[in-house]
PDB file of C-alpha atoms in Angstrom:
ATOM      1  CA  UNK A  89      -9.324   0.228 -29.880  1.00 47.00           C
ATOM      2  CA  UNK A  90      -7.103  -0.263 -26.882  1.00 51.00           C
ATOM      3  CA  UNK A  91      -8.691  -2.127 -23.289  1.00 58.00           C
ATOM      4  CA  UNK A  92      -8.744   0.318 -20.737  1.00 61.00           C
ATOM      5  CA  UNK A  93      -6.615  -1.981 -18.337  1.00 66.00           C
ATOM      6  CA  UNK A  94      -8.021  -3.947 -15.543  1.00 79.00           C
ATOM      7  CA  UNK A  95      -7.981  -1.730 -11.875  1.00 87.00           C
ATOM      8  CA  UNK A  96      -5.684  -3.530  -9.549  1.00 93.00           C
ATOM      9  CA  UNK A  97      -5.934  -3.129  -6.270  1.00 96.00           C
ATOM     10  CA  UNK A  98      -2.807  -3.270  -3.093  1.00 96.00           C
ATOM     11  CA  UNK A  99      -3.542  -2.705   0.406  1.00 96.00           C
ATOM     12  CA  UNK A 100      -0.477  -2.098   2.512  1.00 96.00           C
ATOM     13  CA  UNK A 101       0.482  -2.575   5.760  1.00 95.00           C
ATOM     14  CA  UNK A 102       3.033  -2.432   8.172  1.00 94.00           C
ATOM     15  CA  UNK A 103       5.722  -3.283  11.209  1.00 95.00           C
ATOM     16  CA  UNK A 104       7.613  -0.255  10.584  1.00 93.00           C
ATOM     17  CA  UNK A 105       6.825   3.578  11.745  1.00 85.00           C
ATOM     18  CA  UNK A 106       4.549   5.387   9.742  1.00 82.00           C
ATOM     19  CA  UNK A 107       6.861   7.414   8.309  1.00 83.00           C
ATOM     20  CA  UNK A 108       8.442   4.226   6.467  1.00 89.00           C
ATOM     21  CA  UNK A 109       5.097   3.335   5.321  1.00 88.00           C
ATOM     22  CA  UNK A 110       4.115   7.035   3.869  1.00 87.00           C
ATOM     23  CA  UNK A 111       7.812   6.744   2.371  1.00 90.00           C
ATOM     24  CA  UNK A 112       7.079   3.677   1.024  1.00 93.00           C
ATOM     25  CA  UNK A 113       3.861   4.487  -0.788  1.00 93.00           C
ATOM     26  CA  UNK A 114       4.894   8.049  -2.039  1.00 92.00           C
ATOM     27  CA  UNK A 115       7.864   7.173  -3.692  1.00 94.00           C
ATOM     28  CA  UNK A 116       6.102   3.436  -5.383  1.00 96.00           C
ATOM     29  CA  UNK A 117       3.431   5.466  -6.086  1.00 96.00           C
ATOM     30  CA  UNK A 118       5.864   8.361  -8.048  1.00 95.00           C
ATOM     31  CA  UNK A 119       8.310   5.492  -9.607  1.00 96.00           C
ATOM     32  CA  UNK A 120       4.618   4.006 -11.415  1.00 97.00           C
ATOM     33  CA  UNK A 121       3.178   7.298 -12.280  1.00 96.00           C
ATOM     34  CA  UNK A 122       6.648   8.401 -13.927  1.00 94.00           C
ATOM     35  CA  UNK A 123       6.156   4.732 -16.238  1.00 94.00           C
ATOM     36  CA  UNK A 124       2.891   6.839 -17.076  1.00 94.00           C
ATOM     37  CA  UNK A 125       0.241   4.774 -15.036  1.00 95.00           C
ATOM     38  CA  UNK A 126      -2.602   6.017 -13.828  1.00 96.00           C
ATOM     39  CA  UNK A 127      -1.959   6.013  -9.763  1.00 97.00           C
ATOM     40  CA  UNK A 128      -4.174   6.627  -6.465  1.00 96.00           C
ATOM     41  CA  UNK A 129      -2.671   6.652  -3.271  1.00 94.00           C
ATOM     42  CA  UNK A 130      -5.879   6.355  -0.583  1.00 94.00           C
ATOM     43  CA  UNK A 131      -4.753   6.773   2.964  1.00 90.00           C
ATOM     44  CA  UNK A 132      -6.278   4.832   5.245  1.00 88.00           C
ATOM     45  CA  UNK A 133      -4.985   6.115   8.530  1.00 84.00           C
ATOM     46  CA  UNK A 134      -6.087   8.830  10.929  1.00 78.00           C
ATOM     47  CA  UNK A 135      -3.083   9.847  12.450  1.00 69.00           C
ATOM     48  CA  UNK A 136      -2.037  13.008  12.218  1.00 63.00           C
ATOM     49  CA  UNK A 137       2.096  12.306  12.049  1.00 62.00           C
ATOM     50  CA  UNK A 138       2.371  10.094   8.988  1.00 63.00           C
ATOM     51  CA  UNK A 139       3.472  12.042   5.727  1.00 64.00           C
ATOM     52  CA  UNK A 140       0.595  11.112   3.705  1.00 65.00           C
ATOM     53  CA  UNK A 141      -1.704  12.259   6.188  1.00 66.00           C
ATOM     54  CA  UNK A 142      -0.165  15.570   6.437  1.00 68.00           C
ATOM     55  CA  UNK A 143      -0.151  15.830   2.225  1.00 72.00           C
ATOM     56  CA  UNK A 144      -4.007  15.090   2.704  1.00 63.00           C
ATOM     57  CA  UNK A 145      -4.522  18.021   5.144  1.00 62.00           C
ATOM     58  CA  UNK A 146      -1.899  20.560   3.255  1.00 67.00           C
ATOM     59  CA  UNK A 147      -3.840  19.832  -0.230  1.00 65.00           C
ATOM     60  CA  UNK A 148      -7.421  20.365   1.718  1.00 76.00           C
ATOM     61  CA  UNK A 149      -8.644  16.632   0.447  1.00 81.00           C
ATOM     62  CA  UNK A 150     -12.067  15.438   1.337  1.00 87.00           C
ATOM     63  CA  UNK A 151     -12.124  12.374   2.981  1.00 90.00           C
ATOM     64  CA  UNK A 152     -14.359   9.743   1.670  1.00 93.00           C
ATOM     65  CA  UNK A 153     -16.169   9.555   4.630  1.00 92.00           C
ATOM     66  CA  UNK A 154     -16.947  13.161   4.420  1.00 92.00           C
ATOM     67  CA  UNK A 155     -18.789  11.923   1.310  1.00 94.00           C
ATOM     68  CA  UNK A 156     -20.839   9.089   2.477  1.00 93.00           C
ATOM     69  CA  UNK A 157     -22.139  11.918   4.431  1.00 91.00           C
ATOM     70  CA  UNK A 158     -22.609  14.235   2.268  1.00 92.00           C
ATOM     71  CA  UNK A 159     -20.808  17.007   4.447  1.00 93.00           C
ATOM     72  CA  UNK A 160     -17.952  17.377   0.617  1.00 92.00           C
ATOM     73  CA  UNK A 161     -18.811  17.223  -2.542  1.00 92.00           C
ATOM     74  CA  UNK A 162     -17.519  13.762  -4.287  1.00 90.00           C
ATOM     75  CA  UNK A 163     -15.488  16.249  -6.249  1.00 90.00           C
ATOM     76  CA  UNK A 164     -13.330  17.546  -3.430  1.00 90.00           C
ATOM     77  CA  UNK A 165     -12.817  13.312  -2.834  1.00 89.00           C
ATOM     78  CA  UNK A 166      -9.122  13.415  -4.808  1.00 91.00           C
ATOM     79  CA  UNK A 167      -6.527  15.866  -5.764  1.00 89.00           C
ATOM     80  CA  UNK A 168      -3.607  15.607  -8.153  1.00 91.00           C
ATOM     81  CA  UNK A 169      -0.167  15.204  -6.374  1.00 89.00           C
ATOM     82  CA  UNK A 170       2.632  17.432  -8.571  1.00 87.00           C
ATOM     83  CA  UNK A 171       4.491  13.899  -8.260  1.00 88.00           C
ATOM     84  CA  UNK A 172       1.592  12.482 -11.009  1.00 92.00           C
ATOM     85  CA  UNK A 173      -0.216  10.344  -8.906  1.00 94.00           C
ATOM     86  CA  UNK A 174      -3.807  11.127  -7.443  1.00 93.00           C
ATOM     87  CA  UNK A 175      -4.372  10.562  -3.484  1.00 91.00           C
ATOM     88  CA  UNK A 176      -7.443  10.275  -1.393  1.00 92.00           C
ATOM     89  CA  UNK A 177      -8.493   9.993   2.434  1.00 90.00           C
ATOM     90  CA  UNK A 178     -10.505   7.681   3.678  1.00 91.00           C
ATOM     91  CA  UNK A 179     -11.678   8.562   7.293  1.00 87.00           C
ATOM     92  CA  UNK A 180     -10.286  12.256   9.686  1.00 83.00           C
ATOM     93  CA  UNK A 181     -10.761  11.017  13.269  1.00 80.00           C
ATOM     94  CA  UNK A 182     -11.300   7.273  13.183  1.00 85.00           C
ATOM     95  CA  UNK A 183     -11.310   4.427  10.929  1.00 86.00           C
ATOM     96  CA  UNK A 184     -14.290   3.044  10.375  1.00 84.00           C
ATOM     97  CA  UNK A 185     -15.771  -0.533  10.332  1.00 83.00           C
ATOM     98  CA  UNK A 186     -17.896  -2.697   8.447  1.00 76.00           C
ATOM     99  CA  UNK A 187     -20.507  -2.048  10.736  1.00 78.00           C
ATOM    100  CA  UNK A 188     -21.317   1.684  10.646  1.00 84.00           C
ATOM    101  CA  UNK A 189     -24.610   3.262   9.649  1.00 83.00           C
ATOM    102  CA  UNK A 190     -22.808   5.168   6.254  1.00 86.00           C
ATOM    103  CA  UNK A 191     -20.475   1.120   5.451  1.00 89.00           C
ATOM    104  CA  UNK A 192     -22.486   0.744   2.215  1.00 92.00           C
ATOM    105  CA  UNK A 193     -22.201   4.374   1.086  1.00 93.00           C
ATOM    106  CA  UNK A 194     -18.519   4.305   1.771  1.00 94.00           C
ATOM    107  CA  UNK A 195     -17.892   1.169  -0.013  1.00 94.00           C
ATOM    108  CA  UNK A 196     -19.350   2.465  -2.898  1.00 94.00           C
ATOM    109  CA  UNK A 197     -17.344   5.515  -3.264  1.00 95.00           C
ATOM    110  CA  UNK A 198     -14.458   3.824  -2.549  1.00 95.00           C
ATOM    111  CA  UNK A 199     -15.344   1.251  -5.680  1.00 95.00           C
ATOM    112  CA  UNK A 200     -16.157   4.186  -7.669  1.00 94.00           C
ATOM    113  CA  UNK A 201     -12.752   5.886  -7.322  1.00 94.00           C
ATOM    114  CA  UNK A 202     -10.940   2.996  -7.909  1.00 95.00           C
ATOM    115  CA  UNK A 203     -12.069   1.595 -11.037  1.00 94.00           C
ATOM    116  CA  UNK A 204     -11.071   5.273 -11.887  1.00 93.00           C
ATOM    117  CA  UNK A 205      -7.282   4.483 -11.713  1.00 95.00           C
ATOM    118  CA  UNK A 206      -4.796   1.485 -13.040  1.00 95.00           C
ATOM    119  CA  UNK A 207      -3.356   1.105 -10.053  1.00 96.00           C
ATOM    120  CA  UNK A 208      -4.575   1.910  -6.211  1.00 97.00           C
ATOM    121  CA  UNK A 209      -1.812   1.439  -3.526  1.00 96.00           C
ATOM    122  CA  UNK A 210      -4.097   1.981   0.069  1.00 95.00           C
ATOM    123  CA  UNK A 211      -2.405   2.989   3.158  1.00 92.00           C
ATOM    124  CA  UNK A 212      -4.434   0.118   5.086  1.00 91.00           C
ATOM    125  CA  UNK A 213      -5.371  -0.118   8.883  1.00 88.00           C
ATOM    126  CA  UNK A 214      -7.726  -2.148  10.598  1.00 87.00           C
ATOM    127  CA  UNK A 215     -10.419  -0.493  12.534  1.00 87.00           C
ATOM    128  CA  UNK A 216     -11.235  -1.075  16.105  1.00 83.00           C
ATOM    129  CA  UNK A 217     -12.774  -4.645  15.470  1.00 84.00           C
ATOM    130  CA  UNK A 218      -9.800  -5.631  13.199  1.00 84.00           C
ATOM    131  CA  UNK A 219     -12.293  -5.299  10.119  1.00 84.00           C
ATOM    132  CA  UNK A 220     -10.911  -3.721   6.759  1.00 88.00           C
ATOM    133  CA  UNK A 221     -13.029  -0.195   6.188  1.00 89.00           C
ATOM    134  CA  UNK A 222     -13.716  -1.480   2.633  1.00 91.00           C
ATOM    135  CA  UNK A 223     -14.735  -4.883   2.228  1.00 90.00           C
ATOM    136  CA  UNK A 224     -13.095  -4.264  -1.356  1.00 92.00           C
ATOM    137  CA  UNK A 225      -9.886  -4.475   0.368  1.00 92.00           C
ATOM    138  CA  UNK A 226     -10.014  -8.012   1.231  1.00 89.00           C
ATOM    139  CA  UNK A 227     -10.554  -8.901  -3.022  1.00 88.00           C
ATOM    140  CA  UNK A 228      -6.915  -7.375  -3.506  1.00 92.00           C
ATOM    141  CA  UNK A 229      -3.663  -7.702  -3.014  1.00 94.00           C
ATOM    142  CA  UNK A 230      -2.437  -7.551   0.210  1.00 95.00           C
ATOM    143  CA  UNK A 231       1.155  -6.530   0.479  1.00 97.00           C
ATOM    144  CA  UNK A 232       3.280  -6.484   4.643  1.00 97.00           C
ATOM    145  CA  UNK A 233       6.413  -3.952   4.636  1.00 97.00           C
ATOM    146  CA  UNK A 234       9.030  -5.524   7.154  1.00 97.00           C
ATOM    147  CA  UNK A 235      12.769  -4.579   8.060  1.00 97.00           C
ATOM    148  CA  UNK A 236      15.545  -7.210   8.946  1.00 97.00           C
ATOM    149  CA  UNK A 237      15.377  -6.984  12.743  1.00 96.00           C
ATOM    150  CA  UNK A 238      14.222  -9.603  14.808  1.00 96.00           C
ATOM    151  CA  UNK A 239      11.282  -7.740  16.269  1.00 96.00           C
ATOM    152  CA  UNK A 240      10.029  -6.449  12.868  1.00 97.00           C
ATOM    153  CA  UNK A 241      10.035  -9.674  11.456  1.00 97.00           C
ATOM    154  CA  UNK A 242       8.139 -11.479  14.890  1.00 96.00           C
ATOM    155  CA  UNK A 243       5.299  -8.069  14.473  1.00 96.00           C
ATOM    156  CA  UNK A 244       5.076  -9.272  11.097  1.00 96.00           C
ATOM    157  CA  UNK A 245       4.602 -12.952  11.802  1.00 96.00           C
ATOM    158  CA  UNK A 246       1.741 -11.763  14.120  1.00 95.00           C
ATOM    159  CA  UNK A 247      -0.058  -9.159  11.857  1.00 95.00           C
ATOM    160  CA  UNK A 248       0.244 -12.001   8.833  1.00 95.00           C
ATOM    161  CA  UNK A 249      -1.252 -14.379  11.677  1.00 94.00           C
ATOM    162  CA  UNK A 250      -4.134 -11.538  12.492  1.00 92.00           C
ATOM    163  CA  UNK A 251      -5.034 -10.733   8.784  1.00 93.00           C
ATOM    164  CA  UNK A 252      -5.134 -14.502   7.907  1.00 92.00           C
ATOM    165  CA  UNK A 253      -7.400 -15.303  10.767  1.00 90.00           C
ATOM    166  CA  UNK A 254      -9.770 -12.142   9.678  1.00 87.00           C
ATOM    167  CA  UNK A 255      -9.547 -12.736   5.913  1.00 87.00           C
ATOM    168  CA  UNK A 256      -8.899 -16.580   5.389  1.00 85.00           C
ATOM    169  CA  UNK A 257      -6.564 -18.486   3.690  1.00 84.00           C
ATOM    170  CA  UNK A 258      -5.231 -16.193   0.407  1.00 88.00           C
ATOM    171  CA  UNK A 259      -1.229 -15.407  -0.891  1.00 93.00           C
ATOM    172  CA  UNK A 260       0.223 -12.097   0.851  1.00 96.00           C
ATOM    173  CA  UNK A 261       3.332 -10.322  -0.519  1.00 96.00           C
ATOM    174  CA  UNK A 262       5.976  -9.233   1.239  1.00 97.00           C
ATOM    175  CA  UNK A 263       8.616  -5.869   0.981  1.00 97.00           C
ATOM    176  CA  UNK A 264      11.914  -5.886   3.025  1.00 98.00           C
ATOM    177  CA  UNK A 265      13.434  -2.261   4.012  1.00 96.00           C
ATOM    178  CA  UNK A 266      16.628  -1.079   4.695  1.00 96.00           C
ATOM    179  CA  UNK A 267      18.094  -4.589   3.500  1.00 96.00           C
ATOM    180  CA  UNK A 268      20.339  -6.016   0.451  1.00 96.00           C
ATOM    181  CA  UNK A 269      18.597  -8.420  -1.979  1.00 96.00           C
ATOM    182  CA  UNK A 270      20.852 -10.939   0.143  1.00 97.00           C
ATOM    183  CA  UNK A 271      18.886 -10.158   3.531  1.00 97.00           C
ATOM    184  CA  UNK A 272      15.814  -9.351   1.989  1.00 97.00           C
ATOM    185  CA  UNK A 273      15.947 -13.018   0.703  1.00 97.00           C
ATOM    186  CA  UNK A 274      16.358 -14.718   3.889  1.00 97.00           C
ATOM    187  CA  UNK A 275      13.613 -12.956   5.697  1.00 97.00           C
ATOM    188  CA  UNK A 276      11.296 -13.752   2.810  1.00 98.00           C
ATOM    189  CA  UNK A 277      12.490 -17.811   3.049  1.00 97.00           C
ATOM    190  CA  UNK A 278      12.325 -17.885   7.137  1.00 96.00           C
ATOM    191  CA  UNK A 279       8.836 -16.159   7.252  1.00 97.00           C
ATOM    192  CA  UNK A 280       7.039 -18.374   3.894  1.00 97.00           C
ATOM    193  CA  UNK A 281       8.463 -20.955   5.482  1.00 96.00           C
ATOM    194  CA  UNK A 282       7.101 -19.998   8.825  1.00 95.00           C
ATOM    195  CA  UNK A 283       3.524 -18.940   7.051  1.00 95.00           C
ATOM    196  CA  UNK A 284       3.308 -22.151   5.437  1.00 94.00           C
ATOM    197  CA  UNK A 285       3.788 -24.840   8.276  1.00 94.00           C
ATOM    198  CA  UNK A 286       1.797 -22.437  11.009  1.00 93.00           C
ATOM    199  CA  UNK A 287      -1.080 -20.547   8.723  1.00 92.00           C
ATOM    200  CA  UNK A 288      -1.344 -22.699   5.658  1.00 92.00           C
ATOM    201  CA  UNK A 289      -0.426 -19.188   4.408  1.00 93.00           C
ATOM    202  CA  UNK A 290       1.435 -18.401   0.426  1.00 94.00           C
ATOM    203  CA  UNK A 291       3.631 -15.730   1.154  1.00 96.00           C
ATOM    204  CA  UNK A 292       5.485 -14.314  -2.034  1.00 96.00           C
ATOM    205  CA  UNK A 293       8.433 -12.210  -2.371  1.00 96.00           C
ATOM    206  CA  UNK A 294       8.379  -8.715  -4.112  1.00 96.00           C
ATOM    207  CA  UNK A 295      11.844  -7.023  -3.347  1.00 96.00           C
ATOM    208  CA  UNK A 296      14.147  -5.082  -0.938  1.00 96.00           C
ATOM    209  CA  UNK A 297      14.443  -1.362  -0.865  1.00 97.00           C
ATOM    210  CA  UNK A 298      18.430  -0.660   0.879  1.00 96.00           C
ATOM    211  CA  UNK A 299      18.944   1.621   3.562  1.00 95.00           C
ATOM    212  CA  UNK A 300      19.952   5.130   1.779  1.00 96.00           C
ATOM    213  CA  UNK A 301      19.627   8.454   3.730  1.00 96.00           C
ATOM    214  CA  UNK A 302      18.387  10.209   0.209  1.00 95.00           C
ATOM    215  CA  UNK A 303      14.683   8.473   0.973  1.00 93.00           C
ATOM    216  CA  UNK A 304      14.917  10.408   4.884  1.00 90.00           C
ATOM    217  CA  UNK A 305      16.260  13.912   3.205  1.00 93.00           C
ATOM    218  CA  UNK A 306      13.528  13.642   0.477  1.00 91.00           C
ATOM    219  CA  UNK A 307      10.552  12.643   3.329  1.00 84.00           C
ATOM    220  CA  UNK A 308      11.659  15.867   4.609  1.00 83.00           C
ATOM    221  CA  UNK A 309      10.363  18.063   1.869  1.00 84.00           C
ATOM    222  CA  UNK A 310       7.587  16.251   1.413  1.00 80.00           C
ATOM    223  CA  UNK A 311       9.006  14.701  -1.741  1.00 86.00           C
ATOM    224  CA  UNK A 312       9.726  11.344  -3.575  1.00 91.00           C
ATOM    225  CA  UNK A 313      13.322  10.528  -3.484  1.00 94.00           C
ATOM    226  CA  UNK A 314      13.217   9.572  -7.196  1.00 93.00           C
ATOM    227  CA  UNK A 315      11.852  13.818  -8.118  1.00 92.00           C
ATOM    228  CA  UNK A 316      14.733  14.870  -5.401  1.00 93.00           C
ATOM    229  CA  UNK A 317      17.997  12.186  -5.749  1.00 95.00           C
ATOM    230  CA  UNK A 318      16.937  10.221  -9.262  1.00 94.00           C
ATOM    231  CA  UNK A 319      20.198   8.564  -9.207  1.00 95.00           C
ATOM    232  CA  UNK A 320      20.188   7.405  -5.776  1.00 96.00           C
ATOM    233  CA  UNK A 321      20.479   3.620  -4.469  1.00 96.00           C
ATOM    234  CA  UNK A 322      16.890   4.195  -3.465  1.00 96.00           C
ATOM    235  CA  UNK A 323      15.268   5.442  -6.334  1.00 96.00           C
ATOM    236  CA  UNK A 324      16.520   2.739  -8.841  1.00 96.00           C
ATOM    237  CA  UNK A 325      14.939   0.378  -5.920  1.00 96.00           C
ATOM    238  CA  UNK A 326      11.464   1.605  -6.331  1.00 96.00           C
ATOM    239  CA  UNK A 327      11.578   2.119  -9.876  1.00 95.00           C
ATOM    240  CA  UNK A 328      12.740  -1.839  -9.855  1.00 95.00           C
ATOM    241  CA  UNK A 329       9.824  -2.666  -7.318  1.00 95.00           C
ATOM    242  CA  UNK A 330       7.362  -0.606  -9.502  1.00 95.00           C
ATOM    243  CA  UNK A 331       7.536  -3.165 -12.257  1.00 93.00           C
ATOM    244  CA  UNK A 332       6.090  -5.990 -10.122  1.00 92.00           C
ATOM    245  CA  UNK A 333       3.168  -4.023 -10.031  1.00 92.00           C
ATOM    246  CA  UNK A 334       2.646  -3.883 -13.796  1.00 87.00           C
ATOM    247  CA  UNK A 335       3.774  -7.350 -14.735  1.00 74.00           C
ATOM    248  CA  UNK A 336       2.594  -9.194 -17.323  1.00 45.00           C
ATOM    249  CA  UNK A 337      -0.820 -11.061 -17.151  1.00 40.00           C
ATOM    250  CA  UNK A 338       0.645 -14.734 -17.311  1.00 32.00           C
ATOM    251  CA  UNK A 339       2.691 -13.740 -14.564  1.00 39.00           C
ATOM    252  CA  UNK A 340       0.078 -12.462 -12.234  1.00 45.00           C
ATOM    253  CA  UNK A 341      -1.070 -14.155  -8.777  1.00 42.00           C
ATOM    254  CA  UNK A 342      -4.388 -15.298  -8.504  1.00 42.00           C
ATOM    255  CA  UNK A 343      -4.957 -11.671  -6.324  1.00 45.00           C
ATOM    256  CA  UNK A 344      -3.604  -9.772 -10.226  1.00 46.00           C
ATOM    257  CA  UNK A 345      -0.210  -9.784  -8.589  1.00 42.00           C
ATOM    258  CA  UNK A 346       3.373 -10.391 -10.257  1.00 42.00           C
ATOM    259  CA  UNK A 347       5.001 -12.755  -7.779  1.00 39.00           C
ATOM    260  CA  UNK A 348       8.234 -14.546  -6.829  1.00 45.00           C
ATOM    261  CA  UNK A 349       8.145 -17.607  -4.824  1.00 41.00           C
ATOM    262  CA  UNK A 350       6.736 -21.132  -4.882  1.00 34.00           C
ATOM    263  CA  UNK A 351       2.966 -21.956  -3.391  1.00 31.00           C
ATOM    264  CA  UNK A 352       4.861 -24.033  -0.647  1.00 29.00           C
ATOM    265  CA  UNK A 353       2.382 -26.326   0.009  1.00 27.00           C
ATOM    266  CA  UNK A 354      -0.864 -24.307  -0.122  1.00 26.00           C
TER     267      UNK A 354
END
């Protein structure tokens, strides 16, 4: 008999609009669930604008606070995506904090639907006292989407600095958009190096997804760019970035992450 594989757990955030970071999800999420992995995408954010949010609203999903109050059904808690990954929403208006009266409830429902799935990407934002929603959050890996300008990568330097300070001392991945493997490279060396001396912090490398147009004009129909333009720049990018998620176990992170780059010094 086969081991149902260990759930593994990345909570993402982000420098860039939200629009990047729905991209960004969507289309990792589509790239693993075409290598036939079981997928959830939770959404973490309230705002109405991002694409993910808008998927949540058009397919009627229940969010999981709903739940913890008992106002849905744990049922209406997921849908299938026709892109073959499963999504989720974790809060409507605001996001909640470890501190409010349904934390427990929502922390278990949140557990529950994830050891449900292989892999769990989560749209992640901090609540109003910088908390995670989920304290489950904080036992996975954490993964920071930056771009190659110099006031991407200083927001990223702070938000690394913020989580650090809230979680402690643990590795953190990085993801470089709209650069070459070239750029994408030096970022990643100027901010580990950065993270190490500053925030005693192990920041490894995961890849680069380029700037191509195709990952815009598929974000437009509400579609990964991989279903839409499977031979474009962008789409071999994800499906390359989807294997780090489903490396093998000796070359895991101690957060069950495939990773590139030395401890440097932590």
């Amino acid at each position: 008999m086969l081991e149902r594989p260990v759930p593994r757990l990345f909570t993402f955030f982000s420098v860039l609009g939200e629009e990047d970071k729905s991209a960004m999800l969507i289309n990792l999420a589509a790239s693993l669930a075409q290598a036939k992995h079981s997928v959830l995408v939770i959404d973490g954010d309230v705002a109405t604008t991002g694409l993910l949010t808008r998927i949540g609203l058009r397919h009627d999903v229940a969010t999981l606070q709903e739940v913890a109050r008992m106002e849905r059904a744990p049922r209406e808690a997921t849908r299938m995506l026709p892109e073959g990954f499963s999504m989720a929403r974790i809060a409507r208006r605001c996001v909640p904090s470890a501190s409010d009266p349904q934390a427990g409830q929502l922390a278990e429902i949140f557990d529950s639907l994830i050891e449900q799935a292989e892999i769990t990407l989560v749209n992640g934002v901090l609540s109003a006292d910088q908390s995670l929603p989920v304290p489950t959050m904080e036992m996975g890996e954490i993964v920071i989407q930056v771009s190659t300008t110099a006031s991407s990568i200083k927001a990223a330097y702070v938000l690394l600095k913020s989580l650090s300070d809230r979680i402690g001392r643990r590795p953190f991945s990085l993801i470089v958009n709209d650069a070459t493997e070239a750029e994408a490279r030096t970022v990643y060396a100027n901010m580990a190096q950065a993270a190490s001396r500053y925030l005693a912090a192990q920041l490894n490398y995961l890849g680069a997804i380029p700037a191509d147009d195709h990952i815009r004009r598929a974000t437009g129909q509400g579609r990964a760019v991989m279903d839409v333009f499977p031979f474009a720049t962008a789409a071999l990018a994800f499906q390359r970035l989807s294997k780090k998620f489903t490396a093998a176990e000796s070359a895991r992170s101690t957060y069950g992450m495939a990773t590139d780059g030395a401890s440097l010094g932590v």
